[in-house]
CSV table of C-alpha atoms in Angstrom, one decimal:
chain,number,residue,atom,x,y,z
U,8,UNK,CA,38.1,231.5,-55.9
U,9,UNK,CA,39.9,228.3,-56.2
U,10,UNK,CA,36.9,225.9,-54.4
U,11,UNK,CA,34.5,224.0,-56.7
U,12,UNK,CA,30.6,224.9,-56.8
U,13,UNK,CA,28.5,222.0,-57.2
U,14,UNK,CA,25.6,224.1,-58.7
U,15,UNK,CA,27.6,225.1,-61.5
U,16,UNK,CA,27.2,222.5,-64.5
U,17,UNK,CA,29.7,219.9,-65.4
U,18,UNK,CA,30.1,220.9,-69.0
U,19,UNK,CA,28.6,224.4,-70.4
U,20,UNK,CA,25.1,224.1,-71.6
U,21,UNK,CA,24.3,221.1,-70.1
U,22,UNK,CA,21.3,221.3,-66.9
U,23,UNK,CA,20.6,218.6,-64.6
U,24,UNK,CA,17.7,217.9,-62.8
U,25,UNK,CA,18.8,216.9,-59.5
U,26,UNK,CA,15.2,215.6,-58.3
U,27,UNK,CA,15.2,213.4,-61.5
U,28,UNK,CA,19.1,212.1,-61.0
U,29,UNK,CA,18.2,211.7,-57.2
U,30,UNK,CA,14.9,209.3,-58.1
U,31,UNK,CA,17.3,206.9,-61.2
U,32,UNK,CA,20.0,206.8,-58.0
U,33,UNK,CA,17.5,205.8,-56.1
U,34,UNK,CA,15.8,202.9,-58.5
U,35,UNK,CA,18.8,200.6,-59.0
U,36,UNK,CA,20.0,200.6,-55.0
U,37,UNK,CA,20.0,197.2,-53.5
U,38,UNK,CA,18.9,198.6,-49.8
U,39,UNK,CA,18.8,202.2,-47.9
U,40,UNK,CA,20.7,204.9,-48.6
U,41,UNK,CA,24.7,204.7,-48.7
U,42,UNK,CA,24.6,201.2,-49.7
U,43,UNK,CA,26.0,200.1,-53.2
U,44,UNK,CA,24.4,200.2,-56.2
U,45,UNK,CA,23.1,196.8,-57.9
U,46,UNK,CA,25.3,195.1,-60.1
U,47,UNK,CA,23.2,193.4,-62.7
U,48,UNK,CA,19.8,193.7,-63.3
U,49,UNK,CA,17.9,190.0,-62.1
U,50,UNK,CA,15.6,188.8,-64.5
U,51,UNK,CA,13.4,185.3,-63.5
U,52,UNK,CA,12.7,182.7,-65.0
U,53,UNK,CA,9.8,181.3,-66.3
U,54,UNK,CA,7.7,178.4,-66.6
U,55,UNK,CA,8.7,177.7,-69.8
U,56,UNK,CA,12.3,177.6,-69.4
U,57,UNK,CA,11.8,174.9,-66.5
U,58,UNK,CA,10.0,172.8,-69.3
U,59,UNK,CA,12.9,173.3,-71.6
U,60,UNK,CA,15.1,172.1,-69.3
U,61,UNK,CA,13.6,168.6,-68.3
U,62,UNK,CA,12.9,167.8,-71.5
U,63,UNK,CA,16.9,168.2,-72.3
U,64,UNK,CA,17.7,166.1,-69.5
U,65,UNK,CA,14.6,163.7,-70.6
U,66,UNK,CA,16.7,163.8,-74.0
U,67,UNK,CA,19.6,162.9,-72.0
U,68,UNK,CA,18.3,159.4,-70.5
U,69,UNK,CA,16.9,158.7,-73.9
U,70,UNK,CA,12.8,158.8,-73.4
U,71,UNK,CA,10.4,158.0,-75.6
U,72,UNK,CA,7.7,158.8,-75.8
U,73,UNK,CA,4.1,156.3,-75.1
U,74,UNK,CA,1.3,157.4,-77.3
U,75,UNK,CA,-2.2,156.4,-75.9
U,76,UNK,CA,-2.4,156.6,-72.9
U,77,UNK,CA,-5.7,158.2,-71.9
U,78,UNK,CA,-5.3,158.1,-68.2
U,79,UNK,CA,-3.0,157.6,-65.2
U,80,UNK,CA,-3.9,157.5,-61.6
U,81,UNK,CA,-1.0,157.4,-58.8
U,82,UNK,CA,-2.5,156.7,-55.5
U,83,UNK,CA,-1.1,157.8,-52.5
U,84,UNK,CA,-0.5,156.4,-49.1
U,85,UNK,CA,-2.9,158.5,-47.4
U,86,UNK,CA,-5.8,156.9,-50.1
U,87,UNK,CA,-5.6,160.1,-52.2
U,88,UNK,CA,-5.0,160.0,-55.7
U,89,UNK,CA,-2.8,162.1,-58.3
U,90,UNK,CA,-5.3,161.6,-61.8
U,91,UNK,CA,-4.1,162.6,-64.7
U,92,UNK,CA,-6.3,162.8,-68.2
U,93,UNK,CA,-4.5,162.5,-71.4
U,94,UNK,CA,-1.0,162.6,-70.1
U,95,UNK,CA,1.8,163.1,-72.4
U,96,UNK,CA,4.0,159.6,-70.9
U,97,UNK,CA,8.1,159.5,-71.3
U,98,UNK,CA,9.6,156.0,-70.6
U,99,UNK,CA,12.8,155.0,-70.3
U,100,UNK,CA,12.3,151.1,-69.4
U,101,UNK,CA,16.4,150.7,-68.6
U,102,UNK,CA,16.8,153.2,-66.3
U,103,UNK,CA,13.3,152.3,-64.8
U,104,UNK,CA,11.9,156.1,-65.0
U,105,UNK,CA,8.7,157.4,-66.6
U,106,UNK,CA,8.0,161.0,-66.8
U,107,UNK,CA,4.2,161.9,-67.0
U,108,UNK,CA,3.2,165.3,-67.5
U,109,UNK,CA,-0.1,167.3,-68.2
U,110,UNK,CA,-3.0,168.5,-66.0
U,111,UNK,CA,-3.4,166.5,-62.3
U,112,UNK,CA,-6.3,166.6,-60.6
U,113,UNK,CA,-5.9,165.6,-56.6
U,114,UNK,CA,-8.9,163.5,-55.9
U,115,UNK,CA,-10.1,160.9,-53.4
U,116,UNK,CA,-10.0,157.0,-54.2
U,117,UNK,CA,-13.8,156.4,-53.5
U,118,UNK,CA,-14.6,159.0,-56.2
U,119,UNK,CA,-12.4,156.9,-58.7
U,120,UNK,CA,-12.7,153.2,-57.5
U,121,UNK,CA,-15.8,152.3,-59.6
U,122,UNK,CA,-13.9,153.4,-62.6
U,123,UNK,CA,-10.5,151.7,-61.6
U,124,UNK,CA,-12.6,148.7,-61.0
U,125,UNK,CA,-13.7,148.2,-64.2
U,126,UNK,CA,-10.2,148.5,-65.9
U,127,UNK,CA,-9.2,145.5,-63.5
U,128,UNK,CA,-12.1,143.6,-64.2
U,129,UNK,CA,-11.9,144.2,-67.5
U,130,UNK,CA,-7.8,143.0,-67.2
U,131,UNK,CA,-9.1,140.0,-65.1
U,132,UNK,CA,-10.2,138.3,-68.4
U,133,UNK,CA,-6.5,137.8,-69.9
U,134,UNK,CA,-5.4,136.8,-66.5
U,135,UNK,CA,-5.5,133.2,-65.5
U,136,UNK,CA,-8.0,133.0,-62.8
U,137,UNK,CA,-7.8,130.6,-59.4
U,138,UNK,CA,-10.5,128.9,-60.0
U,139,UNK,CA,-9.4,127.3,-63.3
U,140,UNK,CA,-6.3,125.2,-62.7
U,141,UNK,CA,-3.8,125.9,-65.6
U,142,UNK,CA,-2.9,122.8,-66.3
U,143,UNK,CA,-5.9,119.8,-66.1
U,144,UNK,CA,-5.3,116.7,-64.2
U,145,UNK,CA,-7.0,114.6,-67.0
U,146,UNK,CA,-4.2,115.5,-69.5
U,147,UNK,CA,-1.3,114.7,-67.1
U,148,UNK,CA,-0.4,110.7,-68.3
U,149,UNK,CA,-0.3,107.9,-65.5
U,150,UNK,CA,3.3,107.0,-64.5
U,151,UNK,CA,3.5,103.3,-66.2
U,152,UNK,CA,7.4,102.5,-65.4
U,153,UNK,CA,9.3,102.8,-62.1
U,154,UNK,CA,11.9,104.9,-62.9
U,155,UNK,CA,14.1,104.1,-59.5
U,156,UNK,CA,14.5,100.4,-60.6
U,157,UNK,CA,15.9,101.9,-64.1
U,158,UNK,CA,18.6,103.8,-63.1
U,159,UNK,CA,19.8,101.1,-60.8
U,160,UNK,CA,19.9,98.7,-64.2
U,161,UNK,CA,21.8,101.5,-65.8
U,162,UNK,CA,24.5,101.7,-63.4
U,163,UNK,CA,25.5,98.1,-63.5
């Protein structure tokens, strides 16, 4: 007969297991039955490669990087704050962007305010303060001369 039987093997000597062909057919579809096979096989990303990539673009706006810095704290509207210990800090002061990254630790301001405190006290000392005037009125000099009745002498 003519007709082709689809038990008979492909090429003599070779046997295929249709229950193992039918499971592989089965692993690479995209949906049900009848629909088309995948393409490409998807493979995500990690972590890592996320990293990779801002610090290229990091490289890009020419950062540098700020060594000592042992804390940062960015507080929030809503009084929380984003603390940060031993940050790795990028700057880039002309394009007004800083990068900080390491581990951040959501916590409230009342648990850090004493410390924060100290660090502006501590600041307070190079500031001028309010209650010192910055310049003294004792080393100001007297005005001897009235300096209306010059400039009308110089003019004539």
């Amino acid at each position: 007969s003519s007709g082709i039987n689809a038990e008979w093997p492909l090429r003599p000597g070779v046997i295929i297991d249709q229950e193992k062909l039918a499971k592989m057919q089965q692993s690479v579809r995209i949906g049900g039955k009848g629909t088309a096979r995948r393409k490409k096989k998807i493979i995500h990303k990690t972590a890592g490669t996320d990293d990779k990539k801002l610090q290229t673009t990091l490289k890009k706006l020419q950062c540098n990087n700020i060594p000592g810095i042992e804390e940062v704290n960015i507080i929030k509207d809503d009084s929380t704050v984003i603390h940060f210990t031993n940050p790795k800090v990028q700057a880039t002061v002309g394009a007004n962007t800083f990068a900080i990254s390491g581990n951040a630790e959501h916590k409230s301001i009342t648990d850090l305010f004493p410390g924060i405190l100290n660090q502006l006290v501590g600041m307070s000392s190079s500031l001028p303060s309010k209650s010192k005037p910055l310049v003294d009125d004792d080393e100001v000099p007297a005005l001897v001369e009235d300096f209306d009745e010059a400039s009308k002498t110089e003019a004539v």
